[in-house]
Short mmCIF file of N, CA and C in Angstrom, two decimals:
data_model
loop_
_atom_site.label_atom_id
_atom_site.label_comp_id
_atom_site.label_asym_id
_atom_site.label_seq_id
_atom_site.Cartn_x
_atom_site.Cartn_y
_atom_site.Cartn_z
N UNK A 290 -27.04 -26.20 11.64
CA UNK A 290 -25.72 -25.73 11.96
C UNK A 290 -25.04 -25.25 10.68
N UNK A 291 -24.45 -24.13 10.77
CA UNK A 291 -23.51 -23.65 9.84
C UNK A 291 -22.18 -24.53 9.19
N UNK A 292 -21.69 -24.58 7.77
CA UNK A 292 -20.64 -25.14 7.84
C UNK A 292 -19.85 -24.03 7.45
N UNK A 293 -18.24 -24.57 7.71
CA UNK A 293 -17.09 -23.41 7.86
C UNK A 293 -16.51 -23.33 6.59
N UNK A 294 -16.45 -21.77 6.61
CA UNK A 294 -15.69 -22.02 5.03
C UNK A 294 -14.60 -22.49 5.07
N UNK A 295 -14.46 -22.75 3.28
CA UNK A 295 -13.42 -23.44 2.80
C UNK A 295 -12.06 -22.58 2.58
N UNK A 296 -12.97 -21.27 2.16
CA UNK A 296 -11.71 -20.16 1.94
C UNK A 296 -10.65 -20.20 2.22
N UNK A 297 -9.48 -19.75 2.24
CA UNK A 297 -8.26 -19.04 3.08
C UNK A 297 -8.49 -17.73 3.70
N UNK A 298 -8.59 -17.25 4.73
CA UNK A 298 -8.98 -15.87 4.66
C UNK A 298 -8.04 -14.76 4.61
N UNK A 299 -8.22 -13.73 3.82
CA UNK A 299 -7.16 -12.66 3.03
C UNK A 299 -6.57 -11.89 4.26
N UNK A 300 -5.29 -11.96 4.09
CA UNK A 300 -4.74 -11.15 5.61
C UNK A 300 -5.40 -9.24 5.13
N UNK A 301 -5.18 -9.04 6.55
CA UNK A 301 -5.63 -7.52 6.32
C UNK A 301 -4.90 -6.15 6.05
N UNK A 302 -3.39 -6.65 5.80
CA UNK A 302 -2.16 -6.23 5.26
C UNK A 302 -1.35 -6.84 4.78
N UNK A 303 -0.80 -6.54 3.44
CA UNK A 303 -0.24 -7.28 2.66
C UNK A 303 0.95 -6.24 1.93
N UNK A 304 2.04 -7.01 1.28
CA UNK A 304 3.09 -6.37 0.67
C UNK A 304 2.61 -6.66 -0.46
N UNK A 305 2.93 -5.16 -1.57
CA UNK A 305 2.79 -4.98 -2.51
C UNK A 305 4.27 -4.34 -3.14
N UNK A 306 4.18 -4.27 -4.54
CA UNK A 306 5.37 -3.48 -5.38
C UNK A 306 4.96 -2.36 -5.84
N UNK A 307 5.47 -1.52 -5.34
CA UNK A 307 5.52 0.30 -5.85
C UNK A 307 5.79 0.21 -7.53
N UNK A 308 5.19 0.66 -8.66
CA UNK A 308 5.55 0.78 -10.05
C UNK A 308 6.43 2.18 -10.02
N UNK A 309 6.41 2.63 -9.11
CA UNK A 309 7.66 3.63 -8.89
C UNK A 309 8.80 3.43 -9.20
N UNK A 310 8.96 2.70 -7.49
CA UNK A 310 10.74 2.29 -7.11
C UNK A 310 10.48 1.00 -7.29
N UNK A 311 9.47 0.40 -7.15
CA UNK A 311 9.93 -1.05 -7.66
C UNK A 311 10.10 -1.88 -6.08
N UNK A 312 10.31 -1.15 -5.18
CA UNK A 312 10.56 -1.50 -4.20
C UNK A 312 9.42 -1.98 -2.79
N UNK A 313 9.49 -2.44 -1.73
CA UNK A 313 8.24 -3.00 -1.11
C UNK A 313 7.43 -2.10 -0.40
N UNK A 314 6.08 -2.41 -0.69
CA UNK A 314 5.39 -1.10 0.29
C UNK A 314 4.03 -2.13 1.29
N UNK A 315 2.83 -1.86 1.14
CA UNK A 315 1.87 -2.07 1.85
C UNK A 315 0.54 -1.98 1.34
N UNK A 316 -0.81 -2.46 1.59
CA UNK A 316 -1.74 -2.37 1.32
C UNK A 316 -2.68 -2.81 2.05
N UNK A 317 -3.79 -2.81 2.38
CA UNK A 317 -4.84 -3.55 3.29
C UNK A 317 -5.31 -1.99 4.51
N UNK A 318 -5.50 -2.76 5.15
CA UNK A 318 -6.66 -1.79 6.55
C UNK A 318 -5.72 -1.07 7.38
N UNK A 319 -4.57 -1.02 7.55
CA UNK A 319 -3.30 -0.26 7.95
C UNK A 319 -3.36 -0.83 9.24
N UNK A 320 -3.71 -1.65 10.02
CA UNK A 320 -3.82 -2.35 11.41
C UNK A 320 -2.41 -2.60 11.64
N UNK A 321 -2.19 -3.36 10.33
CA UNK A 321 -0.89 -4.25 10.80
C UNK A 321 -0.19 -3.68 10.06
N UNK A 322 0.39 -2.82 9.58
CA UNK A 322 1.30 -2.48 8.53
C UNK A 322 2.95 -2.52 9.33
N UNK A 323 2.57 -2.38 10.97
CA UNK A 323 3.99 -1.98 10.99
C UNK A 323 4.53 -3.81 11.44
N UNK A 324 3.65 -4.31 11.96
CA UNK A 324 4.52 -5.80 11.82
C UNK A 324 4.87 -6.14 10.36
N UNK A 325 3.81 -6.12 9.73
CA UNK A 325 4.53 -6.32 8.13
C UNK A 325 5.77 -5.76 7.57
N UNK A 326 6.10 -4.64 7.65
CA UNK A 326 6.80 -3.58 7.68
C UNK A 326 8.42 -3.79 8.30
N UNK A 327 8.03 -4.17 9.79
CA UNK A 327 9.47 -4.22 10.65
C UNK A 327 10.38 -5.44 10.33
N UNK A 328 9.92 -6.30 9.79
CA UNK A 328 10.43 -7.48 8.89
C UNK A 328 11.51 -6.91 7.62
N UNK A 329 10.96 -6.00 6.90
CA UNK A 329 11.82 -5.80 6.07
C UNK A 329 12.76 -4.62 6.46
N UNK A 330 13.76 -5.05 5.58
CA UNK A 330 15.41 -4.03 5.88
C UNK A 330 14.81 -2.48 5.35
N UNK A 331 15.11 -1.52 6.06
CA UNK A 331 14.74 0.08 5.76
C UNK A 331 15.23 0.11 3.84
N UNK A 332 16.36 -0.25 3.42
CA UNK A 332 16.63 -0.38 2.09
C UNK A 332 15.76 -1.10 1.00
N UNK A 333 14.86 -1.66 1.42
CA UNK A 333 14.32 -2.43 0.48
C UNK A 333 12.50 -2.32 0.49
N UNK A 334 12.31 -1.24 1.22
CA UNK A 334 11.03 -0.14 1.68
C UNK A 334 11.14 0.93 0.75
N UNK A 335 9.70 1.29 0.21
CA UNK A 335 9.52 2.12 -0.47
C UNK A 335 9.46 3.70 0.03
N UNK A 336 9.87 4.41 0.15
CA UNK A 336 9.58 5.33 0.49
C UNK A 336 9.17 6.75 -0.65
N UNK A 337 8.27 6.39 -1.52
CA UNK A 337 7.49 7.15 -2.14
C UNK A 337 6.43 7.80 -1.79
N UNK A 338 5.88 8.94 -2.12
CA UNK A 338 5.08 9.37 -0.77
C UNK A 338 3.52 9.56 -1.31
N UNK A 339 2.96 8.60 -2.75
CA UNK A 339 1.72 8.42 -2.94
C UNK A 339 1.25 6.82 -3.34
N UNK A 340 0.56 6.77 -2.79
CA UNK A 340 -0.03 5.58 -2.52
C UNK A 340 -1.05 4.76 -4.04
N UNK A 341 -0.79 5.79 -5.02
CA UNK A 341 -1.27 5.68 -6.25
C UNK A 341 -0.43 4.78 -7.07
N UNK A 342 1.15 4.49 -6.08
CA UNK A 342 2.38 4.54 -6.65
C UNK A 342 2.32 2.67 -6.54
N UNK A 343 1.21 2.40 -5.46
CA UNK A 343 1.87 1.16 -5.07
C UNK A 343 0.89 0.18 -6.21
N UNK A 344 0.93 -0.87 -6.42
CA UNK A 344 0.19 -2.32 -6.86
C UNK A 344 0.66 -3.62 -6.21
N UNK A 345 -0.47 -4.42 -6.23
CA UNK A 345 -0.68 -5.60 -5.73
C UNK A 345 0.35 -6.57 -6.18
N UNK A 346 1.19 -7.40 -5.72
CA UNK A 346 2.17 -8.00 -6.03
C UNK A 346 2.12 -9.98 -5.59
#
């Protein structure tokens, strides 16, 4: 029999910080981006429009 990992397992969307605006964006498999997403206030969303812009936070 197999045993179960110990891991945590890594969600498949995650908030990151834009080195842009500084402000919150997204990262992972885009599945879930918009539950991640609808949580935060439209003001405090990045709206930069390259994705080069964002890092892991």
């Amino acid at each position: 029999m197999g045993s179960a990992s110990t891991n945590s397992p890594t969600p498949c969307c995650y908030l990151i910080k834009c080195i842009r605006c500084g402000k919150l964006s997204w990262a992972g498999c885009g599945l879930h981006v918009g539950d991640l997403l609808d949580k935060i206030p439209w003001e405090l969303k990045c709206h930069c429009c390259s994705a080069s812009s964002r890092r892991r936070e």
